PDB file of C-alpha atoms in Angstrom:
ATOM      1  CA  MET A   1      15.950   1.286  15.851  1.00 42.00           C
ATOM      2  CA  LYS A   2      12.938  -0.679  15.879  1.00 51.00           C
ATOM      3  CA  GLN A   3      12.583  -4.240  16.509  1.00 54.00           C
ATOM      4  CA  MET A   4      12.192  -6.532  13.616  1.00 52.00           C
ATOM      5  CA  ASP A   5       8.662  -7.483  15.097  1.00 62.00           C
ATOM      6  CA  GLU A   6       7.679  -3.943  15.443  1.00 70.00           C
ATOM      7  CA  LEU A   7       8.319  -3.447  11.726  1.00 75.00           C
ATOM      8  CA  SER A   8       6.128  -6.373  10.967  1.00 75.00           C
ATOM      9  CA  SER A   9       3.143  -5.896  13.341  1.00 87.00           C
ATOM     10  CA  PRO A  10      -0.132  -5.342  11.722  1.00 91.00           C
ATOM     11  CA  LEU A  11      -1.649  -1.808  11.921  1.00 94.00           C
ATOM     12  CA  GLU A  12      -4.216  -0.861  14.362  1.00 94.00           C
ATOM     13  CA  GLU A  13      -7.558   0.471  13.094  1.00 94.00           C
ATOM     14  CA  TRP A  14      -6.473   3.962  13.863  1.00 96.00           C
ATOM     15  CA  GLU A  15      -3.129   3.457  12.117  1.00 96.00           C
ATOM     16  CA  TYR A  16      -5.261   2.233   9.083  1.00 95.00           C
ATOM     17  CA  ASP A  17      -7.226   5.465   9.365  1.00 95.00           C
ATOM     18  CA  GLU A  18      -4.244   7.513   9.472  1.00 95.00           C
ATOM     19  CA  LEU A  19      -2.467   5.892   6.551  1.00 95.00           C
ATOM     20  CA  ASP A  20      -5.686   6.044   4.462  1.00 94.00           C
ATOM     21  CA  GLY A  21      -6.341   9.941   5.321  1.00 94.00           C
ATOM     22  CA  PHE A  22      -2.509  10.487   4.426  1.00 94.00           C
ATOM     23  CA  LEU A  23      -3.010   8.632   0.909  1.00 95.00           C
ATOM     24  CA  LEU A  24      -6.158  10.486   0.408  1.00 93.00           C
ATOM     25  CA  SER A  25      -4.424  13.784   0.649  1.00 92.00           C
ATOM     26  CA  LEU A  26      -1.804  12.987  -2.145  1.00 92.00           C
ATOM     27  CA  GLU A  27      -2.715  15.617  -4.976  1.00 85.00           C
ATOM     28  CA  HIS A  28      -1.563  14.132  -8.049  1.00 90.00           C
ATOM     29  CA  GLU A  29      -4.136  11.942 -10.114  1.00 92.00           C
ATOM     30  CA  GLN A  30      -1.405   9.081 -10.644  1.00 94.00           C
ATOM     31  CA  ALA A  31      -0.657   8.753  -6.872  1.00 95.00           C
ATOM     32  CA  VAL A  32      -2.070   5.925  -4.912  1.00 95.00           C
ATOM     33  CA  GLN A  33      -5.329   7.241  -3.835  1.00 93.00           C
ATOM     34  CA  ASN A  34      -6.262   5.065  -0.637  1.00 95.00           C
ATOM     35  CA  LEU A  35      -5.422   2.233   1.391  1.00 95.00           C
ATOM     36  CA  SER A  36      -7.330  -0.398  -0.707  1.00 96.00           C
ATOM     37  CA  GLU A  37      -5.095   0.843  -3.638  1.00 96.00           C
ATOM     38  CA  PHE A  38      -2.036   0.799  -1.385  1.00 97.00           C
ATOM     39  CA  ASP A  39      -2.932  -2.689  -0.370  1.00 97.00           C
ATOM     40  CA  GLY A  40      -3.265  -3.991  -3.812  1.00 97.00           C
ATOM     41  CA  PHE A  41      -0.090  -2.197  -5.005  1.00 97.00           C
ATOM     42  CA  ILE A  42       1.885  -3.730  -2.127  1.00 97.00           C
ATOM     43  CA  THR A  43       0.514  -7.223  -2.737  1.00 96.00           C
ATOM     44  CA  ALA A  44       1.587  -7.033  -6.258  1.00 96.00           C
ATOM     45  CA  LEU A  45       5.338  -5.858  -5.118  1.00 96.00           C
ATOM     46  CA  ILE A  46       5.352  -8.905  -2.506  1.00 94.00           C
ATOM     47  CA  SER A  47       4.030 -11.631  -5.197  1.00 92.00           C
ATOM     48  CA  GLY A  48       6.214 -10.183  -8.199  1.00 91.00           C
ATOM     49  CA  PRO A  49       8.865 -11.687  -9.769  1.00 91.00           C
ATOM     50  CA  GLU A  50      11.703  -9.406  -8.209  1.00 92.00           C
ATOM     51  CA  LEU A  51      12.540  -7.262  -5.054  1.00 92.00           C
ATOM     52  CA  VAL A  52      11.173  -3.540  -5.610  1.00 94.00           C
ATOM     53  CA  VAL A  53      13.056  -1.475  -2.870  1.00 94.00           C
ATOM     54  CA  PRO A  54      11.015   1.561  -1.244  1.00 95.00           C
ATOM     55  CA  SER A  55      13.177   3.972  -3.218  1.00 94.00           C
ATOM     56  CA  GLU A  56      11.619   2.711  -6.458  1.00 95.00           C
ATOM     57  CA  TRP A  57       8.277   2.132  -5.284  1.00 96.00           C
ATOM     58  CA  LEU A  58       7.713   5.138  -3.303  1.00 96.00           C
ATOM     59  CA  PRO A  59       7.489   7.658  -6.207  1.00 95.00           C
ATOM     60  CA  VAL A  60       5.040   5.500  -7.534  1.00 96.00           C
ATOM     61  CA  VAL A  61       2.926   6.196  -4.331  1.00 96.00           C
ATOM     62  CA  TRP A  62       3.264   9.889  -4.796  1.00 95.00           C
ATOM     63  CA  GLY A  63       2.305   9.823  -8.412  1.00 94.00           C
ATOM     64  CA  GLY A  64       5.788  10.490  -9.581  1.00 92.00           C
ATOM     65  CA  ALA A  65       9.108  11.729  -7.666  1.00 91.00           C
ATOM     66  CA  GLU A  66       8.296  15.221  -8.566  1.00 93.00           C
ATOM     67  CA  HIS A  67       5.062  14.944  -6.704  1.00 92.00           C
ATOM     68  CA  ALA A  68       6.398  13.875  -3.567  1.00 89.00           C
ATOM     69  CA  PRO A  69       4.354  15.327  -0.527  1.00 90.00           C
ATOM     70  CA  ARG A  70       5.375  18.452   1.384  1.00 86.00           C
ATOM     71  CA  LEU A  71       5.311  17.098   5.039  1.00 84.00           C
ATOM     72  CA  ASP A  72       5.717  19.273   7.758  1.00 85.00           C
ATOM     73  CA  SER A  73       8.741  17.544   9.363  1.00 89.00           C
ATOM     74  CA  PRO A  74      11.027  14.420   9.023  1.00 89.00           C
ATOM     75  CA  GLU A  75       8.952  12.774  11.758  1.00 93.00           C
ATOM     76  CA  GLU A  76       5.920  13.188   9.915  1.00 91.00           C
ATOM     77  CA  PHE A  77       7.427  11.298   6.882  1.00 91.00           C
ATOM     78  CA  ASP A  78       8.925   8.676   9.427  1.00 92.00           C
ATOM     79  CA  GLN A  79       5.387   7.947  10.628  1.00 93.00           C
ATOM     80  CA  MET A  80       3.723   7.574   7.294  1.00 94.00           C
ATOM     81  CA  PHE A  81       6.806   5.577   5.948  1.00 94.00           C
ATOM     82  CA  GLY A  82       6.634   3.534   9.079  1.00 94.00           C
ATOM     83  CA  LEU A  83       2.917   2.560   8.651  1.00 96.00           C
ATOM     84  CA  MET A  84       3.552   1.623   5.007  1.00 96.00           C
ATOM     85  CA  VAL A  85       6.267  -0.630   5.751  1.00 95.00           C
ATOM     86  CA  ARG A  86       4.608  -2.360   8.473  1.00 96.00           C
ATOM     87  CA  HIS A  87       1.451  -2.920   6.378  1.00 95.00           C
ATOM     88  CA  LEU A  88       3.917  -4.302   3.711  1.00 96.00           C
ATOM     89  CA  ASN A  89       5.924  -6.527   6.154  1.00 95.00           C
ATOM     90  CA  SER A  90       2.688  -7.787   7.860  1.00 94.00           C
ATOM     91  CA  THR A  91       1.284  -8.651   4.589  1.00 95.00           C
ATOM     92  CA  VAL A  92       4.474 -10.558   3.610  1.00 94.00           C
ATOM     93  CA  ALA A  93       4.496 -12.406   6.816  1.00 93.00           C
ATOM     94  CA  THR A  94       0.748 -13.257   6.232  1.00 93.00           C
ATOM     95  CA  LEU A  95       1.273 -14.514   2.412  1.00 92.00           C
ATOM     96  CA  MET A  96       4.457 -16.422   3.680  1.00 92.00           C
ATOM     97  CA  GLU A  97       3.240 -17.957   7.037  1.00 93.00           C
ATOM     98  CA  GLU A  98      -0.541 -18.222   6.707  1.00 93.00           C
ATOM     99  CA  PRO A  99      -1.585 -17.562   3.021  1.00 92.00           C
ATOM    100  CA  GLY A 100      -5.209 -18.900   3.850  1.00 94.00           C
ATOM    101  CA  ASP A 101      -5.438 -15.952   6.313  1.00 93.00           C
ATOM    102  CA  TYR A 102      -4.728 -12.947   3.452  1.00 93.00           C
ATOM    103  CA  GLU A 103      -7.711 -10.742   3.106  1.00 93.00           C
ATOM    104  CA  PRO A 104      -7.174  -7.918   0.664  1.00 95.00           C
ATOM    105  CA  CYS A 105      -8.323  -4.527   1.865  1.00 93.00           C
ATOM    106  CA  PHE A 106     -11.571  -3.910  -0.395  1.00 93.00           C
ATOM    107  CA  MET A 107     -13.448  -0.819   0.056  1.00 88.00           C
ATOM    108  CA  GLU A 108     -17.409  -0.916   0.767  1.00 87.00           C
ATOM    109  CA  ASN A 109     -20.019   1.506  -0.537  1.00 85.00           C
ATOM    110  CA  THR A 110     -23.412   1.768   0.723  1.00 87.00           C
ATOM    111  CA  VAL A 111     -26.228   2.836  -1.618  1.00 87.00           C
ATOM    112  CA  ARG A 112     -30.030   2.844  -0.560  1.00 91.00           C
ATOM    113  CA  GLY A 113     -28.953   0.799   2.605  1.00 90.00           C
ATOM    114  CA  LYS A 114     -27.319  -2.125   0.705  1.00 91.00           C
ATOM    115  CA  THR A 115     -23.757  -2.565   1.147  1.00 90.00           C
ATOM    116  CA  TYR A 116     -21.404  -3.380  -1.873  1.00 91.00           C
ATOM    117  CA  THR A 117     -17.795  -4.527  -1.926  1.00 90.00           C
ATOM    118  CA  VAL A 118     -15.722  -2.324  -4.195  1.00 88.00           C
ATOM    119  CA  VAL A 119     -12.741  -4.183  -5.619  1.00 94.00           C
ATOM    120  CA  GLU A 120     -11.703  -1.685  -8.289  1.00 94.00           C
ATOM    121  CA  ASP A 121      -9.470   0.402  -6.191  1.00 95.00           C
ATOM    122  CA  TRP A 122      -7.395  -2.677  -4.967  1.00 96.00           C
ATOM    123  CA  CYS A 123      -7.003  -3.910  -8.644  1.00 96.00           C
ATOM    124  CA  ILE A 124      -5.805  -0.552  -9.940  1.00 96.00           C
ATOM    125  CA  GLY A 125      -3.044  -0.747  -7.086  1.00 97.00           C
ATOM    126  CA  TYR A 126      -2.015  -4.349  -7.974  1.00 97.00           C
ATOM    127  CA  MET A 127      -1.696  -3.292 -11.706  1.00 96.00           C
ATOM    128  CA  LYS A 128       0.639  -0.251 -10.432  1.00 96.00           C
ATOM    129  CA  GLY A 129       2.653  -2.882  -8.760  1.00 96.00           C
ATOM    130  CA  VAL A 130       2.657  -5.082 -11.874  1.00 95.00           C
ATOM    131  CA  MET A 131       3.914  -2.335 -14.006  1.00 94.00           C
ATOM    132  CA  MET A 132       6.885  -1.868 -11.864  1.00 93.00           C
ATOM    133  CA  CYS A 133       8.224  -5.098 -13.288  1.00 90.00           C
ATOM    134  CA  GLU A 134       6.141  -5.664 -16.425  1.00 87.00           C
ATOM    135  CA  LYS A 135       8.595  -7.479 -18.353  1.00 86.00           C
ATOM    136  CA  ARG A 136       9.506  -9.874 -15.718  1.00 84.00           C
ATOM    137  CA  TRP A 137       5.816 -10.226 -14.912  1.00 82.00           C
ATOM    138  CA  ALA A 138       5.559 -11.059 -18.666  1.00 84.00           C
ATOM    139  CA  GLU A 139       8.240 -13.663 -18.622  1.00 83.00           C
ATOM    140  CA  ASN A 140       6.683 -15.545 -15.750  1.00 69.00           C
ATOM    141  CA  GLY A 141       3.292 -15.209 -17.105  1.00 60.00           C
TER     142      GLY A 141
END
């Protein structure tokens, strides 16, 4: 079993790329489509009014339980789930210990040599997370 600090250590750049590639491969249109959307999603779960356990939020990542990805092996699932949990846990640690250090994972697009920050995917993910506890969010609104 992994040590607790291993489960909350920030992802390395190559791990972010691996997780992003996995999310991009999810085929359902309602799935969490990329790392930015996933970051918004988990940020809503973390900052929400109640705890949402992985067995409840993973189906949202897939775009519905019936759209769970067909992975080659249990080890591949463990790898991807581990990356998701580590990103979630490291975000929790940042928000609890050094909230001023939190930086959302926004995408960037370059058009005609000019780079633009794209926040839409992150916001979509955040709202997917909010919708998991919609009534409780409204109560606390």
